Tab-separated table of C-alpha atoms and ligand atoms in Angstrom:
chain	number	residue	atom	x	y	z
A	89	MET	CA	-0.025	-0.160	0.210
A	90	PRO	CA	1.873	3.225	-0.709
A	91	LYS	CA	2.139	5.458	1.564
A	92	GLU	CA	-0.877	8.627	1.739
A	93	ARG	CA	-0.037	12.070	1.062
A	94	SER	CA	-1.640	15.273	1.376
A	95	ALA	CA	-0.978	18.437	-0.505
A	96	PHE	CA	-2.710	22.336	-0.309
A	97	VAL	CA	-4.639	22.516	-3.297
A	98	CYS	CA	-5.767	25.898	-4.805
A	99	GLN	CA	-9.823	25.949	-5.421
A	100	ASN	CA	-9.230	28.435	-7.992
A	101	CYS	CA	-6.154	27.346	-10.191
A	102	GLY	CA	-5.590	23.962	-9.142
A	103	TYR	CA	-1.866	24.956	-7.972
A	104	SER	CA	-0.513	22.285	-5.498
A	105	SER	CA	1.747	22.839	-2.952
A	106	LEU	CA	3.409	20.466	-0.069
A	107	ARG	CA	3.050	23.636	2.250
A	108	TRP	CA	0.201	26.339	3.185
A	109	MET	CA	0.421	29.341	2.172
A	110	GLY	CA	-2.132	32.329	2.491
A	111	ARG	CA	-1.786	33.386	-1.426
A	112	CYS	CA	-1.557	31.240	-4.458
A	113	PRO	CA	1.837	31.753	-6.161
A	114	ASP	CA	0.180	30.911	-9.550
A	115	CYS	CA	-3.127	32.719	-9.629
A	116	GLY	CA	-2.365	35.202	-6.754
A	117	SER	CA	-5.872	34.618	-4.787
A	118	TRP	CA	-6.022	34.605	-1.500
A	119	ASN	CA	-6.927	31.839	1.091
A	120	THR	CA	-7.452	29.430	-1.613
A	121	LEU	CA	-5.258	26.728	-0.609
A	122	VAL	CA	-6.980	24.088	1.101
A	123	GLU	CA	-5.506	20.543	2.249
A	124	GLU	CA	-6.424	17.528	0.004
A	125	ARG	CA	-5.561	13.875	0.141
A	126	GLN	CA	-3.396	13.076	-3.048
A	127	GLU	CA	-3.894	9.851	-4.565
A	128	PRO	CA	-0.695	8.307	-4.819
A	129	LYS	CA	-2.354	4.915	-6.545
A	130	ARG	CA	-3.814	4.836	-10.285
A	131	ARG	CA	-4.544	7.645	-11.408
A	132	ALA	CA	-8.223	7.947	-11.798
A	133	SER	CA	-8.540	9.570	-15.156
A	134	SER	CA	-9.208	7.633	-17.874
A	135	GLY	CA	-10.263	10.718	-19.055
A	136	ARG	CA	-6.961	11.366	-21.797
A	137	ALA	CA	-7.710	7.881	-23.267
A	138	VAL	CA	-9.738	9.403	-26.602
A	139	ALA	CA	-11.016	6.942	-28.772
A	140	GLY	CA	-8.348	5.982	-31.420
A	141	ARG	CA	-5.450	6.738	-29.644
A	142	GLU	CA	-3.805	3.353	-29.600
A	143	GLU	CA	-4.205	3.040	-33.427
A	144	GLY	CA	-1.103	5.519	-33.913
A	145	PRO	CA	-1.139	8.209	-36.289
A	146	VAL	CA	-3.509	8.152	-39.516
A	147	PRO	CA	-3.387	10.568	-42.788
A	148	ILE	CA	-5.996	13.594	-41.584
A	149	ASP	CA	-7.581	13.354	-44.288
A	150	SER	CA	-8.928	9.823	-43.482
A	151	VAL	CA	-9.582	10.513	-39.829
A	152	GLU	CA	-13.608	10.353	-39.455
A	153	GLY	CA	-16.080	12.844	-38.344
A	154	ASP	CA	-15.819	16.409	-39.037
A	155	ALA	CA	-16.880	19.738	-37.407
A	156	GLY	CA	-20.129	19.789	-39.463
A	157	ASP	CA	-21.004	16.735	-37.098
A	158	ARG	CA	-23.934	18.686	-35.040
A	159	LEU	CA	-26.814	18.262	-33.415
A	160	SER	CA	-29.369	21.180	-32.758
A	161	SER	CA	-30.051	21.962	-29.018
A	162	GLY	CA	-33.658	22.803	-30.408
A	163	VAL	CA	-32.799	26.437	-28.188
A	164	PRO	CA	-31.719	28.561	-31.137
A	165	GLU	CA	-29.707	31.061	-29.188
A	166	LEU	CA	-27.597	28.336	-27.761
A	167	ASP	CA	-26.994	27.131	-31.055
A	168	ARG	CA	-25.520	30.123	-32.044
A	169	VAL	CA	-23.316	30.648	-29.251
A	170	LEU	CA	-21.901	27.126	-29.620
A	171	GLY	CA	-20.923	28.104	-33.277
A	172	GLY	CA	-24.258	26.579	-35.016
A	173	GLY	CA	-25.078	23.849	-33.067
A	174	ILE	CA	-23.673	20.455	-30.145
A	175	VAL	CA	-20.580	19.168	-31.959
A	176	ARG	CA	-20.947	15.561	-31.252
A	177	GLY	CA	-18.789	13.983	-28.571
A	178	SER	CA	-17.754	17.553	-27.450
A	179	LEU	CA	-17.483	18.701	-23.735
A	180	VAL	CA	-19.265	21.873	-22.735
A	181	LEU	CA	-18.787	23.715	-19.601
A	182	VAL	CA	-22.122	26.103	-18.319
A	183	GLY	CA	-20.980	28.596	-15.791
A	184	GLY	CA	-22.772	30.902	-13.887
A	185	ASP	CA	-24.044	32.420	-10.924
A	186	PRO	CA	-26.503	30.182	-8.669
A	187	GLY	CA	-29.985	30.842	-9.960
A	188	VAL	CA	-29.099	32.514	-12.684
A	189	GLY	CA	-31.091	29.707	-15.003
A	190	LYS	CA	-28.218	27.236	-16.228
A	191	SER	CA	-30.360	23.641	-14.796
A	192	THR	CA	-33.116	25.653	-16.593
A	193	LEU	CA	-31.508	26.187	-20.217
A	194	LEU	CA	-29.935	23.022	-20.013
A	195	LEU	CA	-33.215	21.200	-19.278
A	196	GLN	CA	-34.841	23.283	-22.272
A	197	ALA	CA	-32.384	22.027	-24.670
A	198	ALA	CA	-32.472	18.213	-23.355
A	199	SER	CA	-36.306	18.106	-23.856
A	200	ALA	CA	-35.846	20.153	-27.112
A	201	VAL	CA	-33.384	17.457	-28.173
A	202	ALA	CA	-35.362	14.397	-26.915
A	203	CYS	CA	-38.276	15.719	-28.603
A	204	GLN	CA	-36.694	15.737	-32.237
A	205	GLY	CA	-36.687	11.858	-31.332
A	206	THR	CA	-33.289	11.659	-29.986
A	207	ARG	CA	-32.517	10.456	-26.227
A	208	VAL	CA	-31.137	11.959	-23.798
A	209	LEU	CA	-29.609	11.677	-20.411
A	210	TYR	CA	-30.143	14.375	-17.905
A	211	VAL	CA	-28.312	13.682	-14.449
A	212	SER	CA	-29.599	15.671	-11.646
A	213	GLY	CA	-26.873	15.377	-8.297
A	214	GLU	CA	-28.547	18.726	-7.249
A	215	GLU	CA	-32.398	17.769	-7.333
A	216	SER	CA	-34.116	14.612	-6.688
A	217	ALA	CA	-35.494	13.198	-10.180
A	218	ALA	CA	-39.097	14.074	-8.938
A	219	GLN	CA	-37.972	17.872	-8.412
A	220	THR	CA	-36.286	18.118	-12.027
A	221	LYS	CA	-39.463	16.561	-13.274
A	222	MET	CA	-41.748	19.433	-11.537
A	223	ARG	CA	-39.339	21.657	-13.377
A	224	ALA	CA	-39.346	20.355	-16.516
A	225	GLN	CA	-43.740	20.044	-16.610
A	226	ARG	CA	-43.253	23.796	-15.545
A	227	ILE	CA	-41.515	24.543	-18.943
A	228	GLY	CA	-43.310	21.802	-20.679
A	229	ALA	CA	-40.564	19.380	-21.414
A	230	LEU	CA	-41.781	16.167	-20.472
A	231	SER	CA	-40.762	13.757	-23.335
A	232	PRO	CA	-39.904	10.133	-22.673
A	233	ASN	CA	-36.531	10.011	-24.800
A	234	LEU	CA	-35.494	12.279	-22.093
A	235	LEU	CA	-34.111	10.211	-18.906
A	236	VAL	CA	-33.514	11.726	-16.224
A	237	SER	CA	-31.354	10.537	-12.791
A	238	ALA	CA	-30.239	11.906	-9.675
A	239	GLU	CA	-27.161	10.419	-9.270
A	240	THR	CA	-23.405	11.749	-8.200
A	241	ASP	CA	-21.142	8.531	-8.470
A	242	VAL	CA	-19.479	8.612	-11.627
A	243	ALA	CA	-19.044	5.377	-12.104
A	244	GLU	CA	-22.657	4.470	-12.071
A	245	ILE	CA	-23.412	7.564	-14.465
A	246	GLU	CA	-20.816	5.786	-17.156
A	247	ARG	CA	-22.599	2.629	-16.637
A	248	HIS	CA	-26.100	4.693	-17.604
A	249	LEU	CA	-24.232	6.018	-20.431
A	250	SER	CA	-22.708	3.161	-21.950
A	251	ALA	CA	-26.310	1.214	-21.081
A	252	HIS	CA	-28.676	3.778	-22.509
A	253	ALA	CA	-26.471	5.655	-25.430
A	254	PRO	CA	-27.803	8.837	-25.512
A	255	ALA	CA	-26.734	11.413	-27.791
A	256	LEU	CA	-26.395	14.241	-25.140
A	257	ALA	CA	-25.957	14.431	-21.407
A	258	ILE	CA	-26.273	16.740	-19.109
A	259	VAL	CA	-24.595	16.560	-15.554
A	260	ASP	CA	-25.689	19.058	-13.302
A	261	SER	CA	-23.569	19.933	-11.412
A	262	ILE	CA	-20.140	18.949	-11.979
A	263	GLN	CA	-19.285	19.777	-8.174
A	264	THR	CA	-21.596	17.435	-6.783
A	265	MET	CA	-19.835	14.543	-8.898
A	266	HIS	CA	-17.385	12.079	-7.307
A	267	ILE	CA	-15.397	9.507	-7.821
A	268	SER	CA	-15.283	6.966	-5.391
A	269	GLU	CA	-11.854	5.683	-5.264
A	270	LEU	CA	-10.791	8.907	-4.585
A	271	GLU	CA	-10.885	10.095	-0.843
A	272	SER	CA	-11.024	13.748	-1.335
A	273	SER	CA	-14.611	15.324	-0.627
A	274	PRO	CA	-17.073	16.299	-3.918
A	275	GLY	CA	-16.478	19.583	-4.570
A	276	SER	CA	-12.986	19.530	-3.929
A	277	VAL	CA	-10.340	20.248	-6.951
A	278	THR	CA	-9.150	17.036	-7.092
A	279	GLN	CA	-12.579	15.591	-7.654
A	280	VAL	CA	-14.011	18.073	-9.902
A	281	ARG	CA	-10.577	17.800	-11.770
A	282	GLU	CA	-10.827	13.719	-12.101
A	283	SER	CA	-14.682	13.780	-12.769
A	284	ALA	CA	-14.509	16.198	-15.648
A	285	ALA	CA	-11.403	14.064	-16.946
A	286	ARG	CA	-13.434	10.839	-17.020
A	287	PHE	CA	-16.377	12.845	-18.769
A	288	LEU	CA	-14.018	14.015	-21.249
A	289	GLY	CA	-13.411	10.407	-21.826
A	290	LEU	CA	-16.570	8.903	-21.947
A	291	ALA	CA	-17.632	12.159	-24.574
A	292	LYS	CA	-14.933	11.259	-27.020
A	293	GLY	CA	-14.926	7.584	-26.635
A	294	LEU	CA	-18.859	7.126	-26.628
A	295	GLY	CA	-19.519	10.222	-29.147
A	296	ILE	CA	-21.604	11.849	-26.444
A	297	SER	CA	-22.260	15.093	-26.188
A	298	VAL	CA	-21.927	16.128	-22.625
A	299	PHE	CA	-22.711	19.223	-20.894
A	300	LEU	CA	-21.374	20.070	-17.157
A	301	VAL	CA	-22.804	22.607	-15.295
A	302	GLY	CA	-20.306	24.322	-13.010
A	303	HIS	CA	-20.920	27.133	-10.411
A	304	MET	CA	-18.664	29.465	-10.632
A	305	THR	CA	-18.555	33.072	-10.307
A	306	LYS	CA	-16.851	35.374	-13.294
A	307	SER	CA	-13.525	35.171	-11.140
A	308	GLY	CA	-13.225	31.712	-11.126
A	309	SER	CA	-13.472	31.701	-7.447
A	310	ILE	CA	-15.623	28.528	-6.498
A	311	ALA	CA	-14.245	24.857	-6.840
A	312	GLY	CA	-11.730	24.777	-9.320
A	313	PRO	CA	-13.173	26.180	-12.546
A	314	ARG	CA	-10.230	27.263	-13.864
A	315	VAL	CA	-8.908	24.148	-13.658
A	316	LEU	CA	-11.918	22.904	-15.880
A	317	GLU	CA	-11.448	24.970	-18.459
A	318	HIS	CA	-8.387	23.515	-19.569
A	319	ILE	CA	-9.970	20.067	-19.750
A	320	VAL	CA	-13.293	20.925	-21.724
A	321	ASP	CA	-13.525	21.804	-25.295
A	322	THR	CA	-16.419	24.833	-24.981
A	323	VAL	CA	-16.660	27.329	-21.796
A	324	LEU	CA	-20.329	29.093	-21.575
A	325	TYR	CA	-21.005	31.649	-18.926
A	326	PHE	CA	-24.381	32.456	-18.306
A	327	GLU	CA	-24.841	36.003	-16.779
A	328	GLY	CA	-27.625	38.578	-15.569
A	329	GLU	CA	-28.020	40.957	-13.308
A	330	GLY	CA	-29.772	40.198	-10.139
A	331	SER	CA	-32.774	42.592	-10.614
A	332	SER	CA	-33.164	41.918	-14.009
A	333	SER	CA	-35.069	39.310	-16.103
A	334	TYR	CA	-32.398	39.254	-18.801
A	335	ARG	CA	-29.846	36.763	-19.246
A	336	ILE	CA	-26.775	36.504	-21.782
A	337	LEU	CA	-24.892	33.509	-22.614
A	338	ARG	CA	-21.665	33.734	-24.185
A	339	ALA	CA	-18.758	31.823	-24.768
A	340	ILE	CA	-15.483	32.287	-22.947
A	341	LYS	CA	-13.255	28.984	-24.806
A	342	ASN	CA	-15.011	27.536	-27.987
A	343	ARG	CA	-12.665	24.825	-29.885
A	344	PHE	CA	-15.115	24.752	-32.731
A	345	GLY	CA	-16.741	28.324	-33.194
A	346	SER	CA	-16.167	31.670	-32.146
A	347	THR	CA	-16.134	33.152	-28.652
A	348	ASN	CA	-17.726	36.378	-29.807
A	349	GLU	CA	-21.450	35.324	-30.327
A	350	ILE	CA	-23.374	36.243	-27.520
A	351	GLY	CA	-27.238	34.859	-27.066
A	352	VAL	CA	-30.151	36.736	-25.315
A	353	PHE	CA	-32.465	35.097	-23.166
A	354	GLU	CA	-35.744	36.400	-20.692
A	355	MET	CA	-36.409	34.457	-18.117
A	356	GLY	CA	-40.420	33.973	-17.545
A	357	GLU	CA	-42.921	31.851	-16.090
A	358	LYS	CA	-41.948	29.156	-18.383
A	359	GLY	CA	-38.566	28.983	-18.670
A	360	LEU	CA	-36.180	30.688	-20.810
A	361	GLU	CA	-37.406	32.622	-23.862
A	362	GLY	CA	-35.020	33.678	-26.664
A	363	VAL	CA	-34.666	37.442	-27.472
A	364	THR	CA	-34.776	38.009	-31.043
A	365	ASN	CA	-34.437	41.881	-31.169
A	366	PRO	CA	-32.109	42.790	-28.762
A	367	SER	CA	-31.508	46.091	-29.394
A	368	ALA	CA	-34.964	47.079	-28.601
A	369	MET	CA	-34.361	45.108	-25.438
A	370	PHE	CA	-30.975	47.097	-24.275
A	371	LEU	CA	-32.840	50.685	-25.571
A	372	ASP	CA	-36.269	50.129	-24.011
A	373	GLY	CA	-36.641	52.760	-21.371
A	374	ARG	CA	-34.252	54.964	-22.628
A	375	PRO	CA	-34.608	58.750	-21.544
A	376	GLU	CA	-34.532	61.027	-24.253
A	377	GLY	CA	-32.955	64.864	-24.115
A	378	VAL	CA	-31.139	64.000	-21.296
A	379	SER	CA	-27.470	64.838	-21.439
A	380	GLY	CA	-24.670	61.668	-20.661
A	381	SER	CA	-26.613	59.086	-22.937
A	382	ALA	CA	-25.109	58.299	-26.363
A	383	VAL	CA	-26.261	55.232	-28.304
A	384	ALA	CA	-23.465	52.547	-29.558
A	385	ALA	CA	-24.180	50.509	-32.624
A	386	CYS	CA	-22.150	47.715	-31.162
A	387	SER	CA	-21.215	44.302	-33.180
A	388	GLU	CA	-21.062	41.347	-30.810
A	389	GLY	CA	-19.546	38.550	-32.867
A	390	THR	CA	-21.874	38.538	-35.949
A	391	ARG	CA	-24.732	40.469	-35.142
A	392	PRO	CA	-25.252	43.951	-34.302
A	393	VAL	CA	-26.326	45.188	-31.142
A	394	LEU	CA	-27.807	48.887	-30.154
A	395	VAL	CA	-26.834	49.595	-26.623
A	396	GLU	CA	-27.239	52.799	-24.600
A	397	VAL	CA	-24.119	54.355	-22.677
A	398	GLN	CA	-25.142	56.526	-19.783
A	399	ALA	CA	-22.430	58.935	-18.019
A	400	LEU	CA	-22.324	60.781	-15.112
A	401	VAL	CA	-20.011	62.891	-14.217
A	402	THR	CA	-19.808	65.065	-11.034
A	403	ARG	CA	-17.103	67.072	-9.315
A	404	SER	CA	-14.947	64.819	-6.853
A	405	THR	CA	-14.735	65.551	-2.810
A	406	LEU	CA	-12.113	62.826	-3.174
A	407	GLY	CA	-8.226	63.304	-3.482
A	408	MET	CA	-8.519	60.995	-6.046
A	409	PRO	CA	-11.373	61.373	-8.309
A	410	ARG	CA	-13.460	57.633	-8.631
A	411	ARG	CA	-13.551	56.170	-12.159
A	412	MET	CA	-16.392	53.197	-12.516
A	413	ALA	CA	-17.201	51.598	-15.304
A	414	GLN	CA	-20.045	49.033	-15.749
A	415	GLY	CA	-20.265	46.724	-18.604
A	416	LEU	CA	-16.947	48.081	-19.784
A	417	ASP	CA	-13.408	47.768	-18.759
A	418	ASN	CA	-12.260	50.255	-16.174
A	419	ASN	CA	-9.119	50.948	-17.964
A	420	ARG	CA	-10.443	51.158	-20.956
A	421	LEU	CA	-12.592	53.974	-19.242
A	422	SER	CA	-9.215	55.886	-17.928
A	423	LEU	CA	-8.257	55.587	-21.349
A	424	LEU	CA	-10.672	57.205	-22.876
A	425	LEU	CA	-10.967	59.750	-20.100
A	426	ALA	CA	-7.269	60.626	-20.822
A	427	VAL	CA	-8.056	61.010	-24.240
A	428	LEU	CA	-10.901	63.514	-23.548
A	429	GLU	CA	-8.394	65.550	-21.618
A	430	LYS	CA	-5.622	65.770	-23.435
A	431	ARG	CA	-6.949	65.840	-27.045
A	432	ALA	CA	-10.064	67.519	-26.584
A	433	GLY	CA	-9.506	69.751	-23.870
A	434	LEU	CA	-11.978	68.635	-21.219
A	435	GLU	CA	-10.555	68.671	-17.995
A	436	LEU	CA	-12.135	66.197	-16.017
A	437	GLY	CA	-9.628	65.887	-13.481
A	438	THR	CA	-11.381	67.244	-10.237
A	439	TYR	CA	-14.524	65.447	-11.224
A	440	ASP	CA	-15.941	61.685	-10.509
A	441	VAL	CA	-16.996	59.528	-13.700
A	442	TYR	CA	-19.756	57.018	-13.654
A	443	LEU	CA	-20.109	55.129	-16.860
A	444	LYS	CA	-22.885	52.167	-17.564
A	445	ILE	CA	-23.680	50.616	-20.696
A	446	ALA	CA	-27.569	50.181	-19.808
A	447	GLY	CA	-29.382	46.485	-19.718
A	448	GLY	CA	-26.497	44.587	-18.192
A	449	LEU	CA	-24.529	43.815	-21.486
A	450	ARG	CA	-20.753	44.058	-21.103
A	451	VAL	CA	-18.818	45.330	-24.357
A	452	SER	CA	-15.122	44.848	-24.988
A	453	GLU	CA	-15.066	45.352	-28.859
A	454	PRO	CA	-13.455	48.572	-29.971
A	455	GLY	CA	-16.181	50.518	-31.584
A	456	ILE	CA	-17.589	51.225	-28.148
A	457	ASP	CA	-14.618	54.005	-27.517
A	458	LEU	CA	-16.515	56.813	-29.088
A	459	PRO	CA	-19.796	56.604	-27.787
A	460	VAL	CA	-18.265	56.115	-24.217
A	461	ALA	CA	-16.065	59.384	-25.034
A	462	VAL	CA	-19.246	61.299	-26.298
A	463	ALA	CA	-21.505	60.337	-23.484
A	464	VAL	CA	-18.929	61.248	-20.755
A	465	ALA	CA	-18.227	64.550	-22.569
A	466	SER	CA	-21.747	64.997	-23.020
A	467	ALA	CA	-22.122	64.322	-19.183
A	468	PHE	CA	-19.900	67.050	-18.270
A	469	LEU	CA	-20.602	69.559	-20.939
A	470	GLU	CA	-24.203	69.199	-19.862
A	471	LYS	CA	-25.431	69.397	-23.846
A	472	THR	CA	-27.486	66.445	-25.502
A	473	VAL	CA	-26.881	63.678	-28.205
A	474	ASN	CA	-29.838	63.712	-30.720
A	475	ALA	CA	-31.877	61.116	-29.820
A	476	ARG	CA	-31.767	59.848	-33.473
A	477	THR	CA	-27.856	59.775	-33.642
A	478	VAL	CA	-25.835	56.388	-33.660
A	479	LEU	CA	-22.241	56.528	-33.086
A	480	PHE	CA	-19.425	53.906	-33.191
A	481	GLY	CA	-15.624	54.259	-33.810
A	482	GLU	CA	-12.405	53.121	-31.836
A	483	VAL	CA	-10.507	56.148	-30.542
A	484	GLY	CA	-6.519	56.411	-30.249
A	485	LEU	CA	-4.620	57.791	-27.861
A	486	GLY	CA	-3.587	60.277	-30.835
A	487	GLY	CA	-7.502	61.093	-30.663
A	488	GLU	CA	-8.090	60.113	-33.871
A	489	ILE	CA	-11.200	57.935	-34.667
A	490	ARG	CA	-10.264	54.703	-36.334
A	491	ALA	CA	-12.950	52.374	-38.522
A	492	THR	CA	-14.208	49.090	-36.916
A	493	PRO	CA	-15.509	46.079	-39.056
A	494	ARG	CA	-19.071	45.225	-39.841
A	495	VAL	CA	-19.669	48.622	-40.582
A	496	GLU	CA	-23.017	47.737	-43.057
A	497	GLU	CA	-24.725	45.445	-40.106
A	498	ARG	CA	-24.305	48.210	-37.881
A	499	LEU	CA	-26.055	50.667	-39.663
A	500	THR	CA	-28.744	48.239	-41.146
A	501	GLU	CA	-29.318	47.567	-37.409
A	502	ALA	CA	-29.338	51.144	-36.837
A	503	LEU	CA	-31.907	51.740	-39.551
A	504	ARG	CA	-34.320	49.445	-38.194
A	505	MET	CA	-34.315	50.856	-35.137
A	506	GLY	CA	-35.399	54.483	-36.305
A	507	PHE	CA	-31.841	56.209	-36.160
A	508	ASP	CA	-31.315	58.334	-39.257
A	509	ARG	CA	-27.489	59.840	-38.068
A	510	CYS	CA	-24.509	58.067	-37.719
A	511	VAL	CA	-21.485	59.725	-36.634
A	512	THR	CA	-18.135	57.359	-37.046
A	513	ALA	CA	-14.891	57.149	-38.578
A	514	GLN	CA	-13.633	58.256	-41.838
A	515	ALA	CA	-12.252	55.861	-43.315
A	516	GLY	CA	-14.737	53.617	-44.921
A	517	ARG	CA	-15.792	52.530	-48.498
A	518	LYS	CA	-19.379	51.589	-48.342
A	519	ARG	CA	-20.827	54.597	-47.141
A	520	THR	CA	-23.027	56.195	-49.588
A	521	LYS	CA	-25.471	53.079	-49.973
A	522	HIS	CA	-26.671	53.689	-46.391
A	523	ALA	CA	-26.424	57.544	-46.671
A	524	GLU	CA	-29.339	56.750	-49.575
A	525	GLY	CA	-30.765	54.341	-47.495
A	526	GLY	CA	-31.948	56.871	-44.817
A	527	ILE	CA	-29.237	56.753	-42.579
A	528	THR	CA	-26.783	60.510	-42.818
A	529	LEU	CA	-23.518	59.315	-42.393
A	530	VAL	CA	-21.182	62.011	-40.663
A	531	PRO	CA	-17.764	60.953	-40.708
A	532	VAL	CA	-15.494	62.565	-38.290
A	533	ARG	CA	-11.275	62.406	-38.174
A	534	ASP	CA	-10.669	63.040	-34.503
A	535	ILE	CA	-12.253	63.359	-31.034
A	536	ARG	CA	-12.615	67.281	-31.204
A	537	SER	CA	-14.650	66.799	-34.552
A	538	ALA	CA	-16.365	63.873	-33.279
A	539	LEU	CA	-17.688	65.828	-30.112
A	540	VAL	CA	-18.668	69.031	-32.429
A	541	GLU	CA	-20.951	66.427	-34.705
A	542	ALA	CA	-22.656	64.456	-32.134
A	543	LEU	CA	-23.430	66.949	-29.398
A	544	ASP	CA	-25.939	69.600	-29.792
A	545	ARG	CA	-25.312	73.155	-30.148
A	546	THR	CA	-27.202	74.113	-26.985
A	547	PRO	CA	-26.266	72.910	-23.288
A	548	SER	CA	-29.260	70.848	-22.178
B	1355	LIG	P1	-31.963	27.606	-12.265
B	1355	LIG	O1	-32.261	26.948	-13.997
B	1355	LIG	O2	-32.485	26.981	-10.910
B	1355	LIG	O3	-30.796	28.092	-12.057
B	1355	LIG	P2	-29.340	27.499	-11.794
B	1355	LIG	O4	-29.258	26.185	-12.056
B	1355	LIG	O5	-28.122	28.401	-12.611
B	1355	LIG	O6	-28.995	27.714	-10.457
B	1355	LIG	O7	-32.866	29.030	-12.279
B	1355	LIG	C1	-33.798	28.999	-10.938
B	1355	LIG	C2	-34.118	30.633	-11.061
B	1355	LIG	O8	-34.913	30.936	-12.280
B	1355	LIG	C3	-35.069	30.723	-9.620
B	1355	LIG	O9	-35.388	32.014	-8.674
B	1355	LIG	C4	-36.663	30.730	-10.603
B	1355	LIG	C5	-36.542	30.981	-11.664
B	1355	LIG	N1	-37.292	30.564	-12.910
B	1355	LIG	C6	-38.242	31.273	-13.378
B	1355	LIG	O10	-38.329	32.453	-13.238
B	1355	LIG	N2	-39.059	30.611	-14.177
B	1355	LIG	C7	-38.908	29.109	-14.909
B	1355	LIG	O11	-39.622	28.838	-15.615
B	1355	LIG	C8	-37.839	28.392	-14.025
B	1355	LIG	C9	-37.944	27.011	-14.108
B	1355	LIG	C10	-36.935	28.884	-13.000
B	1356	LIG	MG1	-29.303	24.178	-11.074
């Protein structure tokens, strides 16, 4: 019998150390090192034994299967984020805060797939089969092809999967799964990592698409999801603001598609419903004739989305003024404030600046720069932006406005939403078409002229 060892494992990133430390030297998080038994015996991970591995190298064009081998989840917004449906044999991690709707989303997808006549196994480690049924009844998801099991032992689930050969399996959640040979408790990094590796082996070996639910926060602080990100093919993050019924699904990692696509849902009485017109949703309730508000034509993946950028600028009572952004990277805001100060002469140094993307969307594409700068200037100068003007463009450190991709799509969406004027970068070719189509383009070279064009002449 080999000697038992224990080590301190970071619950955030999986870093392992023989002695306890207050701060993980790998990921830098505090108080995340927890003592776990190490397993000197055979490693439980059969996960890496991907089917076909023992056959040795083969010519790439003779390898079976292709990325076109996808199954529709029956939830169009989920298909979009996955890159056009569920890839056969893929392992997908769906993360998000508790209560955001992960179980609901996956049960809906499971049921939609089952209704197409394909067998699906829904493993619930958190709720009993009866509770899962109640939820299924609520969202109208009862189908004889949908099998449920309230199992947490990975070996048992392995048996179910071999016996019933479903095309899709949902494991809700990975934190409740355990491998009995391992001594550490369910939810520990070792259990989570080894269970996920086993599911990876099953997915690849049996050609079953497996969705793992993982509770995690954006910083990835609970029970080792960072470790999981490396194991799985795709990581989806489901997010929503506490008070709002809107939910956004985005891909953080995707081996089979882009990570730019977002799916927008609304949580209702009968589960989640896809939002086909997100722009209308994000612009809903927009105040008109108020300074500090600008509409941005963003491009999230292949889809254009209009959002309202709101800014509030107040005189600071602190030595170091506050700069706070919601839905936008804070550093990005600081950079744009510096450009406004240096290149447009706005003396923001003694003012607090608050910025928010209304509706809870997080935007990281460069086209948001110009609307953010204009919203801040609008708040500072107390001049409004015309309610039917939309903006997009990247702002350079020299104060220049640079072109961003997908001009046509953004303009078409703006036009569809009733906007008739667009302030954007000078560069670009296909401009005239839209000027004729009812939207007047106002090309600008730098931030100074952008402010002149975007802001109304008189203070609000
Ligand atoms: P759930 O899917 O259990 O969240 P998670 O698995 O991410 O923890 O969703 C929980 C919330 O969703 C709960 O607060 C109730 C709400 N909900 C609805 O509003 N409508 C519905 O049809 C369902 C099933 C849940
Ligand atoms: Mg759940």
